[in-house]
Amino acid sequence: MDEKQWKEIMEREPIAPHIAERMEQLRAHHQEVIDAEWIKRPTMIEGMRKAGTVNTGCLDEVAKHIHAGMSTQEIDDIVSSYTKQHGGICAPLNYEGYPKSVCTSINGEVCHGIPARHRKLRDGDIINVDCTTILDGYYADASRMFLIGNVSEERRRLVEETKKCLEVGLQAVKPWGHVGDIGYAISRYARSKGYSVVRELGGHGVGIGFHEDPFVSHVGKKDTGMVLVPGMTITIEPMINAGKAAVRLDPYNGWTVYTADGKDSAQWEHTILITETGYEILTY
């Protein structure tokens, strides 16, 4: 978004006085509170909702076509085509040198798998498709897991429990709560099911930019971290491993993250808006 337009919206739509006052009170008590510029105003929220509609539609389109035997480049082609047809831009393309329009992470790939013609989906695979859309300067971000053909019970359970981790994280979201509440809830649930949680990567603020404050860890302590102020927009995107939590970066492409032990990983992601009564999911 153009910086001038951003400032004009902030001036035209100031933060509600009771929210601004509480933010200052919390700062006075040494709480970590986001800068006012990252509190989304009504015009921004509506822009994000529209971007979220395109982003969700994009993943729905992938869901219609994904199957064993197709290449991950074909997924990239679907995402690129759908996004353009609906007036959007694929945020990952050329972001810090990333070469594709979407991330496709299979089995032991935790995240940032790069689509390729030679990489074919096989019967029994699990794959995360992570899609981020820019529409009229606003960002929306989500990812889903897909089960390809006859998936083992172990992989199916990992995917289902990882989705439950996202749901548990959402349940922990409360206005004027803390980011640490989310990580605490997710990590507690994941460990109770025998899984581990990736620490090095997490959710983030989103909306005007691809990655904004705060970092949303999926491991945390209750009542710690940045305060969840109404008007904040963040992603929650737990990366859950069947084995140990340790990960490694592909030394050749510099992007793809794998589980260090080679075991499977799964991830689900929503973008959400913190509201005065709870939260609103902007992308599915």
XYZ file of N, CA, C and O in Angstrom, residues 60-149:
360
model
N -9.506 -23.072 -2.265
C -10.642 -23.900 -2.696
C -10.399 -24.447 -4.108
O -10.727 -25.601 -4.411
N -9.837 -23.605 -4.970
C -9.546 -24.021 -6.348
C -8.489 -25.124 -6.362
O -8.598 -26.094 -7.127
N -7.467 -24.984 -5.524
C -6.455 -26.041 -5.408
C -7.124 -27.340 -4.964
O -6.849 -28.423 -5.508
N -8.020 -27.229 -3.978
C -8.696 -28.422 -3.449
C -9.479 -29.173 -4.520
O -9.593 -30.405 -4.487
N -10.007 -28.449 -5.503
C -10.781 -29.076 -6.581
C -9.909 -29.941 -7.487
O -10.398 -30.897 -8.104
N -8.649 -29.598 -7.615
C -7.802 -30.214 -8.636
C -6.662 -31.077 -8.108
O -6.084 -31.855 -8.876
N -6.314 -30.944 -6.851
C -5.121 -31.630 -6.349
C -5.328 -33.144 -6.362
O -6.398 -33.640 -5.990
N -4.313 -33.868 -6.836
C -4.444 -35.312 -6.939
C -3.055 -35.938 -7.125
O -2.087 -35.259 -7.494
N -2.994 -37.229 -6.882
C -1.750 -37.963 -7.088
C -1.363 -37.893 -8.563
O -2.204 -37.972 -9.456
N -0.081 -37.692 -8.798
C 0.440 -37.633 -10.154
C 0.657 -36.235 -10.680
O 1.415 -36.048 -11.635
N 0.002 -35.243 -10.081
C 0.213 -33.869 -10.538
C 1.509 -33.328 -9.945
O 1.974 -33.793 -8.899
N 2.094 -32.371 -10.603
C 3.320 -31.763 -10.095
C 2.988 -30.587 -9.186
O 1.903 -29.991 -9.294
N 3.915 -30.246 -8.319
C 3.695 -29.075 -7.475
C 3.714 -27.798 -8.300
O 3.109 -26.792 -7.917
N 4.361 -27.829 -9.479
C 4.301 -26.671 -10.367
C 2.878 -26.457 -10.872
O 2.446 -25.308 -11.055
N 2.128 -27.524 -11.081
C 0.734 -27.386 -11.487
C -0.080 -26.685 -10.404
O -0.996 -25.912 -10.714
N 0.239 -26.929 -9.147
C -0.423 -26.215 -8.045
C -0.082 -24.738 -8.134
O -0.950 -23.873 -8.006
N 1.190 -24.446 -8.377
C 1.623 -23.058 -8.529
C 0.879 -22.385 -9.682
O 0.456 -21.223 -9.566
N 0.690 -23.109 -10.768
C -0.015 -22.557 -11.925
C -1.471 -22.233 -11.583
O -1.997 -21.198 -12.013
N -2.113 -23.108 -10.815
C -3.496 -22.874 -10.392
C -3.585 -21.620 -9.532
O -4.443 -20.758 -9.747
N -2.676 -21.512 -8.563
C -2.671 -20.361 -7.660
C -2.430 -19.067 -8.435
O -3.133 -18.063 -8.248
N -1.434 -19.080 -9.309
C -1.099 -17.892 -10.082
C -2.259 -17.458 -10.966
O -2.638 -16.278 -10.996
N -2.872 -18.411 -11.662
C -3.968 -18.102 -12.575
C -5.188 -17.578 -11.825
O -5.773 -16.553 -12.212
N -5.577 -18.263 -10.763
C -6.768 -17.854 -10.001
C -6.575 -16.461 -9.399
O -7.470 -15.609 -9.456
N -5.418 -16.229 -8.835
C -5.145 -14.936 -8.197
C -5.235 -13.804 -9.213
O -5.872 -12.776 -8.952
N -4.608 -13.981 -10.357
C -4.645 -12.947 -11.397
C -6.060 -12.713 -11.903
O -6.474 -11.565 -12.122
N -6.815 -13.787 -12.087
C -8.188 -13.664 -12.579
C -9.071 -12.867 -11.628
O -10.060 -12.262 -12.050
N -8.712 -12.860 -10.359
C -9.509 -12.163 -9.350
C -8.863 -10.859 -8.890
O -9.205 -10.322 -7.837
N -7.950 -10.363 -9.699
C -7.383 -9.038 -9.470
C -6.308 -8.954 -8.418
O -5.927 -7.851 -8.004
N -5.785 -10.100 -7.993
C -4.790 -10.102 -6.933
C -3.370 -10.336 -7.431
O -3.120 -10.551 -8.623
N -2.453 -10.306 -6.480
C -1.040 -10.572 -6.718
C -0.610 -11.669 -5.753
O -1.008 -11.662 -4.578
N 0.191 -12.610 -6.220
C 0.733 -13.657 -5.350
C 1.905 -13.077 -4.548
O 2.965 -12.782 -5.120
N 1.718 -12.903 -3.258
C 2.730 -12.237 -2.435
C 4.075 -12.959 -2.396
O 5.123 -12.302 -2.351
N 4.114 -14.299 -2.396
C 5.429 -14.957 -2.310
C 6.335 -14.717 -3.509
O 7.561 -14.748 -3.367
N 5.755 -14.502 -4.697
C 6.561 -14.415 -5.917
C 7.553 -13.260 -5.841
O 7.160 -12.098 -5.699
N 8.838 -13.609 -5.887
C 9.951 -12.660 -5.826
C 10.121 -12.007 -4.446
O 10.919 -11.077 -4.303
N 9.406 -12.487 -3.427
C 9.594 -11.956 -2.080
C 10.949 -12.429 -1.553
O 11.173 -13.622 -1.364
N 11.850 -11.478 -1.361
C 13.214 -11.770 -0.898
C 13.862 -12.863 -1.759
O 14.661 -13.663 -1.267
N 13.484 -12.905 -3.039
C 14.085 -13.853 -3.971
C 13.355 -15.174 -4.108
O 13.793 -16.043 -4.894
N 12.246 -15.360 -3.396
C 11.503 -16.620 -3.530
C 10.988 -16.733 -4.964
O 10.381 -15.794 -5.489
N 11.182 -17.883 -5.620
C 10.957 -17.938 -7.064
C 9.556 -18.313 -7.541
O 9.302 -18.304 -8.745
N 8.648 -18.640 -6.635
C 7.341 -19.145 -7.056
C 6.198 -18.374 -6.389
O 6.418 -17.521 -5.522
N 4.956 -18.723 -6.789
C 3.777 -17.990 -6.335
C 3.141 -18.560 -5.079
O 2.253 -17.934 -4.497
N 3.572 -19.755 -4.672
C 2.973 -20.438 -3.533
C 4.027 -21.363 -2.936
O 5.037 -21.654 -3.586
N 3.801 -21.805 -1.713
C 4.693 -22.782 -1.082
C 3.977 -24.130 -1.018
O 2.812 -24.207 -0.606
N 4.667 -25.191 -1.414
C 4.107 -26.542 -1.416
C 5.051 -27.466 -0.660
O 6.113 -27.816 -1.164
N 4.673 -27.851 0.549
C 5.580 -28.584 1.441
C 5.036 -29.987 1.696
O 3.942 -30.144 2.247
N 5.805 -30.995 1.293
C 5.349 -32.379 1.294
C 6.022 -33.182 2.410
O 7.238 -33.112 2.589
N 5.227 -33.930 3.145
C 5.690 -34.909 4.135
C 6.658 -34.289 5.157
O 6.233 -33.552 6.030
N 7.950 -34.538 5.025
C 8.920 -34.039 5.992
C 9.380 -32.619 5.752
O 10.249 -32.121 6.476
N 8.814 -31.943 4.758
C 9.090 -30.524 4.544
C 8.176 -29.725 5.464
O 6.952 -29.836 5.373
N 8.756 -28.929 6.321
C 7.980 -28.162 7.303
C 7.273 -26.990 6.629
O 6.093 -26.729 6.866
N 8.010 -26.256 5.802
C 7.443 -25.091 5.126
C 8.376 -24.644 4.000
O 9.510 -25.102 3.895
N 7.861 -23.743 3.160
C 8.620 -23.103 2.078
C 9.121 -24.088 1.027
O 10.153 -23.860 0.392
N 8.365 -25.166 0.818
C 8.672 -26.055 -0.287
C 8.444 -25.330 -1.605
O 7.426 -24.654 -1.786
N 9.380 -25.436 -2.520
C 9.332 -24.697 -3.787
C 8.725 -25.578 -4.884
O 9.237 -26.661 -5.165
N 7.637 -25.139 -5.510
C 7.029 -25.923 -6.591
C 8.008 -26.191 -7.737
O 8.852 -25.351 -8.049
N 7.844 -27.357 -8.350
C 8.719 -27.735 -9.466
C 8.003 -28.735 -10.358
O 7.171 -29.519 -9.886
N 8.333 -28.714 -11.663
C 7.715 -29.640 -12.612
C 8.049 -31.092 -12.280
O 7.248 -32.003 -12.498
N 9.254 -31.317 -11.775
C 9.685 -32.688 -11.528
C 9.161 -33.254 -10.219
O 9.259 -34.462 -9.995
N 8.607 -32.401 -9.358
C 8.132 -32.876 -8.049
C 6.669 -33.288 -8.164
O 5.779 -32.441 -8.242
N 6.429 -34.580 -8.179
C 5.089 -35.124 -8.363
C 4.498 -35.576 -7.023
O 5.213 -36.132 -6.179
N 3.198 -35.375 -6.877
C 2.505 -35.884 -5.705
C 2.274 -37.380 -5.876
O 1.856 -37.834 -6.944
N 2.549 -38.119 -4.797
C 2.389 -39.569 -4.853
C 1.287 -40.023 -3.904
O 0.984 -39.355 -2.909
N 0.694 -41.138 -4.221
C -0.320 -41.718 -3.355
C 0.252 -41.890 -1.950
O 1.333 -42.450 -1.778
N -0.462 -41.364 -0.957
C -0.014 -41.471 0.432
C 0.676 -40.243 0.977
O 0.961 -40.161 2.172
N 0.961 -39.265 0.104
C 1.600 -38.023 0.554
C 0.629 -37.151 1.348
O -0.593 -37.191 1.153
N 1.205 -36.305 2.189
C 0.483 -35.171 2.757
C 1.220 -33.913 2.317
O 2.443 -33.902 2.214
N 0.463 -32.870 1.994
C 1.078 -31.647 1.472
C 0.407 -30.421 2.066
O -0.823 -30.368 2.191
N 1.229 -29.452 2.423
C 0.733 -28.144 2.846
C 0.858 -27.172 1.684
O 1.920 -27.062 1.074
N -0.240 -26.487 1.374
C -0.241 -25.445 0.348
C -0.471 -24.119 1.064
O -1.513 -23.913 1.691
N 0.533 -23.242 1.002
C 0.529 -21.971 1.734
C 0.414 -20.830 0.729
O 1.301 -20.621 -0.091
N -0.684 -20.096 0.822
C -1.038 -19.097 -0.185
C -1.205 -17.728 0.480
O -1.880 -17.617 1.508
N -0.600 -16.712 -0.102
C -0.757 -15.339 0.384
C -1.110 -14.444 -0.789
O -0.425 -14.443 -1.811
N -2.187 -13.682 -0.622
C -2.712 -12.832 -1.687
C -2.604 -11.362 -1.308
O -2.889 -10.989 -0.156
N -2.210 -10.541 -2.279
C -2.292 -9.089 -2.135
C -3.417 -8.610 -3.039
O -3.435 -8.910 -4.233
N -4.363 -7.881 -2.471
C -5.453 -7.301 -3.252
C -5.601 -5.834 -2.860
O -5.853 -5.529 -1.694
N -5.403 -4.952 -3.829
C -5.502 -3.509 -3.577
C -4.611 -3.067 -2.416
O -4.959 -2.176 -1.638
N -3.450 -3.713 -2.297
C -2.483 -3.334 -1.279
C -2.642 -4.042 0.055
O -1.822 -3.843 0.962
N -3.657 -4.897 0.197
C -3.903 -5.603 1.461
C -3.544 -7.075 1.326
O -3.814 -7.706 0.300
N -2.977 -7.631 2.403
C -2.500 -9.011 2.410
C -3.443 -9.928 3.180
O -4.000 -9.541 4.218
N -3.564 -11.162 2.681
C -4.272 -12.230 3.385
C -3.470 -13.510 3.207
O -2.958 -13.781 2.122
N -3.381 -14.316 4.249
C -2.444 -15.434 4.299
C -3.122 -16.643 4.941
O -3.740 -16.516 5.999
N -3.032 -17.802 4.299
C -3.587 -19.030 4.881
C -2.914 -20.240 4.265
O -2.368 -20.175 3.156
N -2.965 -21.364 4.974
C -2.492 -22.612 4.386
C -3.378 -23.759 4.840
O -4.022 -23.697 5.893
N -3.397 -24.789 4.006
C -4.170 -25.994 4.306
C -3.331 -27.227 4.023
O -2.436 -27.215 3.184
N -3.696 -28.296 4.704
C -3.133 -29.608 4.415
C -4.067 -30.370 3.482
O -5.292 -30.257 3.584
N -3.458 -31.152 2.597
C -4.225 -32.016 1.703
C -3.681 -33.443 1.811
O -2.463 -33.651 1.871
N -4.592 -34.411 1.843
C -4.247 -35.826 1.896
C -4.341 -36.383 0.484
O -5.384 -36.255 -0.170
N -3.284 -36.989 0.005
C -3.233 -37.465 -1.372
C -3.443 -38.985 -1.401
O -2.594 -39.762 -0.946
N -4.585 -39.393 -1.918
C -4.874 -40.819 -2.072
C -5.002 -41.552 -0.754
O -5.624 -41.080 0.195
